[in-house]
Amino acid sequence: MITILESGMSFGPFSEDHVFFIEKSPALLELNKSSNKGEGIAIAEFLLIKSEKSRNYISIIEAKTSSPKPGNTEDFDKYIGDIKSKLSNSLHLFVSYYLNRHSSGFSELPNQFKKFSLQNIDFEFILVIKTSEDAWLRPVLDSLRPALKPLMKIWNISPTAIKVFNEAEAIRHQLAN
């Protein structure tokens, strides 16, 4: 079993074979090694594969300690843009690993991730904001949905697959403890 500590939260415990710690991927670190400051690939924390009711999901999970208030337009728009990049880049990087586009990417994937055909996998995007009040989650979700809409259309992912939780919600959904 593995527990992931991120943004002041403890995620898991999860079976090691069901978690891909994409943020610490050696192939990603190699890709970012030659990047200039600010040009690296921003990425989510980890991917979690699970099966529920005969469906298989890969959750792409990003964790943050806090979020700017929606009324602070400049900071809030930048925050949403950063989250969008991390979630989108994570999906693309995972698929590139799965398709063996990088010499070591596929070998880094846990066996559970290699076991399923991509056409039989649903994806969901989960942002967990540790200190967010319940009332602040909805504006973040309402801003993420249009920001991710092109990605959702391209991959035929339901808009309901975008989720924004605070720590209490993450615990309730058995993501954190």
mmCIF file with all atom_site columns, C-alpha atoms in Angstrom:
data_model
loop_
_atom_site.group_PDB
_atom_site.id
_atom_site.type_symbol
_atom_site.label_atom_id
_atom_site.label_alt_id
_atom_site.label_comp_id
_atom_site.label_asym_id
_atom_site.label_entity_id
_atom_site.label_seq_id
_atom_site.pdbx_PDB_ins_code
_atom_site.Cartn_x
_atom_site.Cartn_y
_atom_site.Cartn_z
_atom_site.occupancy
_atom_site.B_iso_or_equiv
_atom_site.pdbx_formal_charge
_atom_site.auth_seq_id
_atom_site.auth_comp_id
_atom_site.auth_asym_id
_atom_site.auth_atom_id
_atom_site.pdbx_PDB_model_num
ATOM 1   C CA . MET A 1 1   ? 0.000   0.000  0.000   1.00 0.00 ? 1   MET A CA 1
ATOM 2   C CA . ILE A 1 2   ? 1.092   3.530  -0.729  1.00 0.00 ? 2   ILE A CA 1
ATOM 3   C CA . THR A 1 3   ? 0.164   6.884  0.791   1.00 0.00 ? 3   THR A CA 1
ATOM 4   C CA . ILE A 1 4   ? 0.918   10.117 -1.062  1.00 0.00 ? 4   ILE A CA 1
ATOM 5   C CA . LEU A 1 5   ? 1.556   13.309 0.891   1.00 0.00 ? 5   LEU A CA 1
ATOM 6   C CA . GLU A 1 6   ? 0.717   16.400 -1.170  1.00 0.00 ? 6   GLU A CA 1
ATOM 7   C CA . SER A 1 7   ? -0.323  19.945 -0.316  1.00 0.00 ? 7   SER A CA 1
ATOM 8   C CA . GLY A 1 8   ? -0.700  19.092 3.360   1.00 0.00 ? 8   GLY A CA 1
ATOM 9   C CA . MET A 1 9   ? -2.999  16.126 2.707   1.00 0.00 ? 9   MET A CA 1
ATOM 10  C CA . SER A 1 10  ? -2.523  12.394 2.896   1.00 0.00 ? 10  SER A CA 1
ATOM 11  C CA . PHE A 1 11  ? -3.955  10.532 -0.114  1.00 0.00 ? 11  PHE A CA 1
ATOM 12  C CA . GLY A 1 12  ? -4.587  6.815  0.102   1.00 0.00 ? 12  GLY A CA 1
ATOM 13  C CA . PRO A 1 13  ? -3.667  4.272  1.162   1.00 0.00 ? 13  PRO A CA 1
ATOM 14  C CA . PHE A 1 14  ? -3.850  2.770  -2.322  1.00 0.00 ? 14  PHE A CA 1
ATOM 15  C CA . SER A 1 15  ? -2.538  -0.455 -3.753  1.00 0.00 ? 15  SER A CA 1
ATOM 16  C CA . GLU A 1 16  ? 0.844   0.387  -5.308  1.00 0.00 ? 16  GLU A CA 1
ATOM 17  C CA . ASP A 1 17  ? -0.244  -1.183 -8.573  1.00 0.00 ? 17  ASP A CA 1
ATOM 18  C CA . HIS A 1 18  ? -3.196  1.232  -8.815  1.00 0.00 ? 18  HIS A CA 1
ATOM 19  C CA . VAL A 1 19  ? -1.216  4.484  -8.490  1.00 0.00 ? 19  VAL A CA 1
ATOM 20  C CA . PHE A 1 20  ? 1.059   6.133  -11.003 1.00 0.00 ? 20  PHE A CA 1
ATOM 21  C CA . PHE A 1 21  ? 2.999   8.946  -9.374  1.00 0.00 ? 21  PHE A CA 1
ATOM 22  C CA . ILE A 1 22  ? 3.325   10.863 -12.649 1.00 0.00 ? 22  ILE A CA 1
ATOM 23  C CA . GLU A 1 23  ? 4.810   13.942 -10.982 1.00 0.00 ? 23  GLU A CA 1
ATOM 24  C CA . LYS A 1 24  ? 7.863   11.869 -9.977  1.00 0.00 ? 24  LYS A CA 1
ATOM 25  C CA . SER A 1 25  ? 8.151   9.964  -13.266 1.00 0.00 ? 25  SER A CA 1
ATOM 26  C CA . PRO A 1 26  ? 11.828  9.603  -14.291 1.00 0.00 ? 26  PRO A CA 1
ATOM 27  C CA . ALA A 1 27  ? 10.832  10.061 -17.951 1.00 0.00 ? 27  ALA A CA 1
ATOM 28  C CA . LEU A 1 28  ? 9.070   13.340 -17.069 1.00 0.00 ? 28  LEU A CA 1
ATOM 29  C CA . LEU A 1 29  ? 12.059  14.493 -15.046 1.00 0.00 ? 29  LEU A CA 1
ATOM 30  C CA . GLU A 1 30  ? 14.260  13.758 -18.080 1.00 0.00 ? 30  GLU A CA 1
ATOM 31  C CA . LEU A 1 31  ? 11.901  15.686 -20.381 1.00 0.00 ? 31  LEU A CA 1
ATOM 32  C CA . ASN A 1 32  ? 11.937  18.659 -18.008 1.00 0.00 ? 32  ASN A CA 1
ATOM 33  C CA . LYS A 1 33  ? 15.709  18.486 -17.423 1.00 0.00 ? 33  LYS A CA 1
ATOM 34  C CA . SER A 1 34  ? 16.516  20.249 -20.673 1.00 0.00 ? 34  SER A CA 1
ATOM 35  C CA . SER A 1 35  ? 13.765  22.860 -20.301 1.00 0.00 ? 35  SER A CA 1
ATOM 36  C CA . ASN A 1 36  ? 14.450  26.464 -19.500 1.00 0.00 ? 36  ASN A CA 1
ATOM 37  C CA . LYS A 1 37  ? 12.848  27.909 -16.377 1.00 0.00 ? 37  LYS A CA 1
ATOM 38  C CA . GLY A 1 38  ? 9.077   28.141 -16.854 1.00 0.00 ? 38  GLY A CA 1
ATOM 39  C CA . GLU A 1 39  ? 9.106   25.910 -19.970 1.00 0.00 ? 39  GLU A CA 1
ATOM 40  C CA . GLY A 1 40  ? 8.846   22.531 -18.268 1.00 0.00 ? 40  GLY A CA 1
ATOM 41  C CA . ILE A 1 41  ? 5.824   20.275 -18.445 1.00 0.00 ? 41  ILE A CA 1
ATOM 42  C CA . ALA A 1 42  ? 3.451   21.158 -15.603 1.00 0.00 ? 42  ALA A CA 1
ATOM 43  C CA . ILE A 1 43  ? 1.830   17.971 -14.361 1.00 0.00 ? 43  ILE A CA 1
ATOM 44  C CA . ALA A 1 44  ? -0.757  16.732 -11.840 1.00 0.00 ? 44  ALA A CA 1
ATOM 45  C CA . GLU A 1 45  ? 0.236   14.823 -8.712  1.00 0.00 ? 45  GLU A CA 1
ATOM 46  C CA . PHE A 1 46  ? -0.788  11.270 -9.553  1.00 0.00 ? 46  PHE A CA 1
ATOM 47  C CA . LEU A 1 47  ? -3.095  8.968  -11.488 1.00 0.00 ? 47  LEU A CA 1
ATOM 48  C CA . LEU A 1 48  ? -5.315  6.414  -9.777  1.00 0.00 ? 48  LEU A CA 1
ATOM 49  C CA . ILE A 1 49  ? -6.922  3.488  -11.584 1.00 0.00 ? 49  ILE A CA 1
ATOM 50  C CA . LYS A 1 50  ? -10.062 1.939  -10.181 1.00 0.00 ? 50  LYS A CA 1
ATOM 51  C CA . SER A 1 51  ? -12.923 -0.299 -11.209 1.00 0.00 ? 51  SER A CA 1
ATOM 52  C CA . GLU A 1 52  ? -16.513 0.398  -10.176 1.00 0.00 ? 52  GLU A CA 1
ATOM 53  C CA . LYS A 1 53  ? -19.670 -1.244 -11.420 1.00 0.00 ? 53  LYS A CA 1
ATOM 54  C CA . SER A 1 54  ? -17.899 -2.967 -14.336 1.00 0.00 ? 54  SER A CA 1
ATOM 55  C CA . ARG A 1 55  ? -16.342 0.315  -15.505 1.00 0.00 ? 55  ARG A CA 1
ATOM 56  C CA . ASN A 1 56  ? -12.672 1.213  -15.306 1.00 0.00 ? 56  ASN A CA 1
ATOM 57  C CA . TYR A 1 57  ? -11.535 4.728  -14.488 1.00 0.00 ? 57  TYR A CA 1
ATOM 58  C CA . ILE A 1 58  ? -8.298  6.613  -14.399 1.00 0.00 ? 58  ILE A CA 1
ATOM 59  C CA . SER A 1 59  ? -8.537  9.603  -12.094 1.00 0.00 ? 59  SER A CA 1
ATOM 60  C CA . ILE A 1 60  ? -6.024  12.369 -12.708 1.00 0.00 ? 60  ILE A CA 1
ATOM 61  C CA . ILE A 1 61  ? -5.572  14.093 -9.380  1.00 0.00 ? 61  ILE A CA 1
ATOM 62  C CA . GLU A 1 62  ? -4.158  17.535 -8.664  1.00 0.00 ? 62  GLU A CA 1
ATOM 63  C CA . ALA A 1 63  ? -3.821  18.781 -5.088  1.00 0.00 ? 63  ALA A CA 1
ATOM 64  C CA . LYS A 1 64  ? -3.588  22.362 -3.918  1.00 0.00 ? 64  LYS A CA 1
ATOM 65  C CA . THR A 1 65  ? -3.378  23.890 -0.481  1.00 0.00 ? 65  THR A CA 1
ATOM 66  C CA . SER A 1 66  ? -5.696  26.774 -1.368  1.00 0.00 ? 66  SER A CA 1
ATOM 67  C CA . SER A 1 67  ? -7.251  28.715 -4.233  1.00 0.00 ? 67  SER A CA 1
ATOM 68  C CA . PRO A 1 68  ? -7.612  32.431 -4.890  1.00 0.00 ? 68  PRO A CA 1
ATOM 69  C CA . LYS A 1 69  ? -11.010 33.980 -4.342  1.00 0.00 ? 69  LYS A CA 1
ATOM 70  C CA . PRO A 1 70  ? -13.080 33.976 -7.552  1.00 0.00 ? 70  PRO A CA 1
ATOM 71  C CA . GLY A 1 71  ? -13.481 37.768 -7.221  1.00 0.00 ? 71  GLY A CA 1
ATOM 72  C CA . ASN A 1 72  ? -9.726  38.223 -7.675  1.00 0.00 ? 72  ASN A CA 1
ATOM 73  C CA . THR A 1 73  ? -10.020 37.817 -11.439 1.00 0.00 ? 73  THR A CA 1
ATOM 74  C CA . GLU A 1 74  ? -6.346  37.973 -12.418 1.00 0.00 ? 74  GLU A CA 1
ATOM 75  C CA . ASP A 1 75  ? -5.142  35.451 -9.824  1.00 0.00 ? 75  ASP A CA 1
ATOM 76  C CA . PHE A 1 76  ? -8.206  33.234 -10.279 1.00 0.00 ? 76  PHE A CA 1
ATOM 77  C CA . ASP A 1 77  ? -7.861  33.079 -14.083 1.00 0.00 ? 77  ASP A CA 1
ATOM 78  C CA . LYS A 1 78  ? -4.155  32.209 -13.779 1.00 0.00 ? 78  LYS A CA 1
ATOM 79  C CA . TYR A 1 79  ? -5.000  29.522 -11.206 1.00 0.00 ? 79  TYR A CA 1
ATOM 80  C CA . ILE A 1 80  ? -7.620  27.951 -13.510 1.00 0.00 ? 80  ILE A CA 1
ATOM 81  C CA . GLY A 1 81  ? -5.173  28.119 -16.437 1.00 0.00 ? 81  GLY A CA 1
ATOM 82  C CA . ASP A 1 82  ? -2.464  26.374 -14.399 1.00 0.00 ? 82  ASP A CA 1
ATOM 83  C CA . ILE A 1 83  ? -4.855  23.619 -13.277 1.00 0.00 ? 83  ILE A CA 1
ATOM 84  C CA . LYS A 1 84  ? -6.093  23.149 -16.856 1.00 0.00 ? 84  LYS A CA 1
ATOM 85  C CA . SER A 1 85  ? -2.497  22.753 -18.092 1.00 0.00 ? 85  SER A CA 1
ATOM 86  C CA . LYS A 1 86  ? -1.596  20.239 -15.411 1.00 0.00 ? 86  LYS A CA 1
ATOM 87  C CA . LEU A 1 87  ? -4.686  18.061 -15.964 1.00 0.00 ? 87  LEU A CA 1
ATOM 88  C CA . SER A 1 88  ? -4.420  18.211 -19.752 1.00 0.00 ? 88  SER A CA 1
ATOM 89  C CA . ASN A 1 89  ? -0.653  17.578 -19.777 1.00 0.00 ? 89  ASN A CA 1
ATOM 90  C CA . SER A 1 90  ? -1.128  14.615 -17.436 1.00 0.00 ? 90  SER A CA 1
ATOM 91  C CA . LEU A 1 91  ? -3.662  12.966 -19.742 1.00 0.00 ? 91  LEU A CA 1
ATOM 92  C CA . HIS A 1 92  ? -1.439  13.522 -22.776 1.00 0.00 ? 92  HIS A CA 1
ATOM 93  C CA . LEU A 1 93  ? 1.711   12.336 -21.032 1.00 0.00 ? 93  LEU A CA 1
ATOM 94  C CA . PHE A 1 94  ? -0.008  9.210  -19.722 1.00 0.00 ? 94  PHE A CA 1
ATOM 95  C CA . VAL A 1 95  ? -1.284  8.331  -23.205 1.00 0.00 ? 95  VAL A CA 1
ATOM 96  C CA . SER A 1 96  ? 2.160   8.976  -24.703 1.00 0.00 ? 96  SER A CA 1
ATOM 97  C CA . TYR A 1 97  ? 3.653   6.589  -22.129 1.00 0.00 ? 97  TYR A CA 1
ATOM 98  C CA . TYR A 1 98  ? 0.928   4.025  -22.824 1.00 0.00 ? 98  TYR A CA 1
ATOM 99  C CA . LEU A 1 99  ? 1.671   4.244  -26.550 1.00 0.00 ? 99  LEU A CA 1
ATOM 100 C CA . ASN A 1 100 ? 5.396   3.848  -25.814 1.00 0.00 ? 100 ASN A CA 1
ATOM 101 C CA . ARG A 1 101 ? 6.319   7.218  -27.324 1.00 0.00 ? 101 ARG A CA 1
ATOM 102 C CA . HIS A 1 102 ? 9.148   7.631  -24.790 1.00 0.00 ? 102 HIS A CA 1
ATOM 103 C CA . SER A 1 103 ? 11.817  5.013  -24.248 1.00 0.00 ? 103 SER A CA 1
ATOM 104 C CA . SER A 1 104 ? 11.072  4.434  -20.564 1.00 0.00 ? 104 SER A CA 1
ATOM 105 C CA . GLY A 1 105 ? 7.517   5.764  -20.118 1.00 0.00 ? 105 GLY A CA 1
ATOM 106 C CA . PHE A 1 106 ? 5.594   2.530  -20.667 1.00 0.00 ? 106 PHE A CA 1
ATOM 107 C CA . SER A 1 107 ? 7.884   0.561  -18.370 1.00 0.00 ? 107 SER A CA 1
ATOM 108 C CA . GLU A 1 108 ? 7.182   3.067  -15.583 1.00 0.00 ? 108 GLU A CA 1
ATOM 109 C CA . LEU A 1 109 ? 3.444   2.388  -15.638 1.00 0.00 ? 109 LEU A CA 1
ATOM 110 C CA . PRO A 1 110 ? 2.173   0.046  -12.916 1.00 0.00 ? 110 PRO A CA 1
ATOM 111 C CA . ASN A 1 111 ? 0.779   -3.227 -14.279 1.00 0.00 ? 111 ASN A CA 1
ATOM 112 C CA . GLN A 1 112 ? -2.847  -2.259 -13.628 1.00 0.00 ? 112 GLN A CA 1
ATOM 113 C CA . PHE A 1 113 ? -2.431  0.680  -16.028 1.00 0.00 ? 113 PHE A CA 1
ATOM 114 C CA . LYS A 1 114 ? -1.030  -1.613 -18.743 1.00 0.00 ? 114 LYS A CA 1
ATOM 115 C CA . LYS A 1 115 ? -3.731  -4.218 -18.276 1.00 0.00 ? 115 LYS A CA 1
ATOM 116 C CA . PHE A 1 116 ? -6.648  -2.328 -19.841 1.00 0.00 ? 116 PHE A CA 1
ATOM 117 C CA . SER A 1 117 ? -7.174  -1.147 -23.375 1.00 0.00 ? 117 SER A CA 1
ATOM 118 C CA . LEU A 1 118 ? -7.491  2.645  -23.513 1.00 0.00 ? 118 LEU A CA 1
ATOM 119 C CA . GLN A 1 119 ? -10.808 2.330  -25.328 1.00 0.00 ? 119 GLN A CA 1
ATOM 120 C CA . ASN A 1 120 ? -12.236 0.675  -22.206 1.00 0.00 ? 120 ASN A CA 1
ATOM 121 C CA . ILE A 1 121 ? -11.051 3.348  -19.778 1.00 0.00 ? 121 ILE A CA 1
ATOM 122 C CA . ASP A 1 122 ? -12.987 6.390  -18.606 1.00 0.00 ? 122 ASP A CA 1
ATOM 123 C CA . PHE A 1 123 ? -11.060 9.396  -17.359 1.00 0.00 ? 123 PHE A CA 1
ATOM 124 C CA . GLU A 1 124 ? -11.930 11.841 -14.628 1.00 0.00 ? 124 GLU A CA 1
ATOM 125 C CA . PHE A 1 125 ? -10.164 14.967 -13.441 1.00 0.00 ? 125 PHE A CA 1
ATOM 126 C CA . ILE A 1 126 ? -10.113 15.697 -9.732  1.00 0.00 ? 126 ILE A CA 1
ATOM 127 C CA . LEU A 1 127 ? -8.838  18.868 -8.100  1.00 0.00 ? 127 LEU A CA 1
ATOM 128 C CA . VAL A 1 128 ? -8.540  18.702 -4.308  1.00 0.00 ? 128 VAL A CA 1
ATOM 129 C CA . ILE A 1 129 ? -8.142  22.049 -2.526  1.00 0.00 ? 129 ILE A CA 1
ATOM 130 C CA . LYS A 1 130 ? -7.253  21.432 1.106   1.00 0.00 ? 130 LYS A CA 1
ATOM 131 C CA . THR A 1 131 ? -8.533  24.607 2.737   1.00 0.00 ? 131 THR A CA 1
ATOM 132 C CA . SER A 1 132 ? -11.414 25.497 0.433   1.00 0.00 ? 132 SER A CA 1
ATOM 133 C CA . GLU A 1 133 ? -14.770 26.205 2.003   1.00 0.00 ? 133 GLU A CA 1
ATOM 134 C CA . ASP A 1 134 ? -17.690 24.324 0.443   1.00 0.00 ? 134 ASP A CA 1
ATOM 135 C CA . ALA A 1 135 ? -19.107 27.525 -1.105  1.00 0.00 ? 135 ALA A CA 1
ATOM 136 C CA . TRP A 1 136 ? -15.809 28.226 -2.912  1.00 0.00 ? 136 TRP A CA 1
ATOM 137 C CA . LEU A 1 137 ? -15.714 24.864 -4.699  1.00 0.00 ? 137 LEU A CA 1
ATOM 138 C CA . ARG A 1 138 ? -18.541 25.631 -7.138  1.00 0.00 ? 138 ARG A CA 1
ATOM 139 C CA . PRO A 1 139 ? -16.914 28.735 -8.728  1.00 0.00 ? 139 PRO A CA 1
ATOM 140 C CA . VAL A 1 140 ? -13.737 26.705 -9.308  1.00 0.00 ? 140 VAL A CA 1
ATOM 141 C CA . LEU A 1 141 ? -15.725 23.863 -10.907 1.00 0.00 ? 141 LEU A CA 1
ATOM 142 C CA . ASP A 1 142 ? -17.767 26.321 -12.980 1.00 0.00 ? 142 ASP A CA 1
ATOM 143 C CA . SER A 1 143 ? -14.543 27.851 -14.318 1.00 0.00 ? 143 SER A CA 1
ATOM 144 C CA . LEU A 1 144 ? -12.736 24.563 -14.923 1.00 0.00 ? 144 LEU A CA 1
ATOM 145 C CA . ARG A 1 145 ? -15.531 23.086 -17.051 1.00 0.00 ? 145 ARG A CA 1
ATOM 146 C CA . PRO A 1 146 ? -15.294 25.617 -19.909 1.00 0.00 ? 146 PRO A CA 1
ATOM 147 C CA . ALA A 1 147 ? -11.506 25.705 -19.625 1.00 0.00 ? 147 ALA A CA 1
ATOM 148 C CA . LEU A 1 148 ? -11.363 21.914 -20.122 1.00 0.00 ? 148 LEU A CA 1
ATOM 149 C CA . LYS A 1 149 ? -14.238 21.729 -22.623 1.00 0.00 ? 149 LYS A CA 1
ATOM 150 C CA . PRO A 1 150 ? -12.071 21.224 -25.750 1.00 0.00 ? 150 PRO A CA 1
ATOM 151 C CA . LEU A 1 151 ? -10.157 18.406 -24.030 1.00 0.00 ? 151 LEU A CA 1
ATOM 152 C CA . MET A 1 152 ? -13.402 16.808 -22.875 1.00 0.00 ? 152 MET A CA 1
ATOM 153 C CA . LYS A 1 153 ? -14.825 16.957 -26.409 1.00 0.00 ? 153 LYS A CA 1
ATOM 154 C CA . ILE A 1 154 ? -11.687 15.530 -28.012 1.00 0.00 ? 154 ILE A CA 1
ATOM 155 C CA . TRP A 1 155 ? -11.597 12.578 -25.608 1.00 0.00 ? 155 TRP A CA 1
ATOM 156 C CA . ASN A 1 156 ? -15.399 12.176 -25.358 1.00 0.00 ? 156 ASN A CA 1
ATOM 157 C CA . ILE A 1 157 ? -15.310 12.665 -21.603 1.00 0.00 ? 157 ILE A CA 1
ATOM 158 C CA . SER A 1 158 ? -18.466 13.729 -19.776 1.00 0.00 ? 158 SER A CA 1
ATOM 159 C CA . PRO A 1 159 ? -18.401 17.198 -18.165 1.00 0.00 ? 159 PRO A CA 1
ATOM 160 C CA . THR A 1 160 ? -19.443 15.446 -14.942 1.00 0.00 ? 160 THR A CA 1
ATOM 161 C CA . ALA A 1 161 ? -16.014 13.770 -14.903 1.00 0.00 ? 161 ALA A CA 1
ATOM 162 C CA . ILE A 1 162 ? -14.524 17.034 -13.606 1.00 0.00 ? 162 ILE A CA 1
ATOM 163 C CA . LYS A 1 163 ? -14.641 17.155 -9.823  1.00 0.00 ? 163 LYS A CA 1
ATOM 164 C CA . VAL A 1 164 ? -13.475 19.709 -7.286  1.00 0.00 ? 164 VAL A CA 1
ATOM 165 C CA . PHE A 1 165 ? -13.217 18.648 -3.661  1.00 0.00 ? 165 PHE A CA 1
ATOM 166 C CA . ASN A 1 166 ? -11.930 20.110 -0.444  1.00 0.00 ? 166 ASN A CA 1
ATOM 167 C CA . GLU A 1 167 ? -10.111 17.844 1.993   1.00 0.00 ? 167 GLU A CA 1
ATOM 168 C CA . ALA A 1 168 ? -13.338 16.764 3.731   1.00 0.00 ? 168 ALA A CA 1
ATOM 169 C CA . GLU A 1 169 ? -14.897 15.772 0.375   1.00 0.00 ? 169 GLU A CA 1
ATOM 170 C CA . ALA A 1 170 ? -11.723 13.923 -0.619  1.00 0.00 ? 170 ALA A CA 1
ATOM 171 C CA . ILE A 1 171 ? -11.942 11.942 2.626   1.00 0.00 ? 171 ILE A CA 1
ATOM 172 C CA . ARG A 1 172 ? -15.637 11.238 2.000   1.00 0.00 ? 172 ARG A CA 1
ATOM 173 C CA . HIS A 1 173 ? -14.767 9.929  -1.499  1.00 0.00 ? 173 HIS A CA 1
ATOM 174 C CA . GLN A 1 174 ? -11.996 7.758  -0.003  1.00 0.00 ? 174 GLN A CA 1
ATOM 175 C CA . LEU A 1 175 ? -9.212  9.620  -1.792  1.00 0.00 ? 175 LEU A CA 1
ATOM 176 C CA . ALA A 1 176 ? -7.614  11.028 1.342   1.00 0.00 ? 176 ALA A CA 1
ATOM 177 C CA . ASN A 1 177 ? -7.521  10.061 4.981   1.00 0.00 ? 177 ASN A CA 1
#
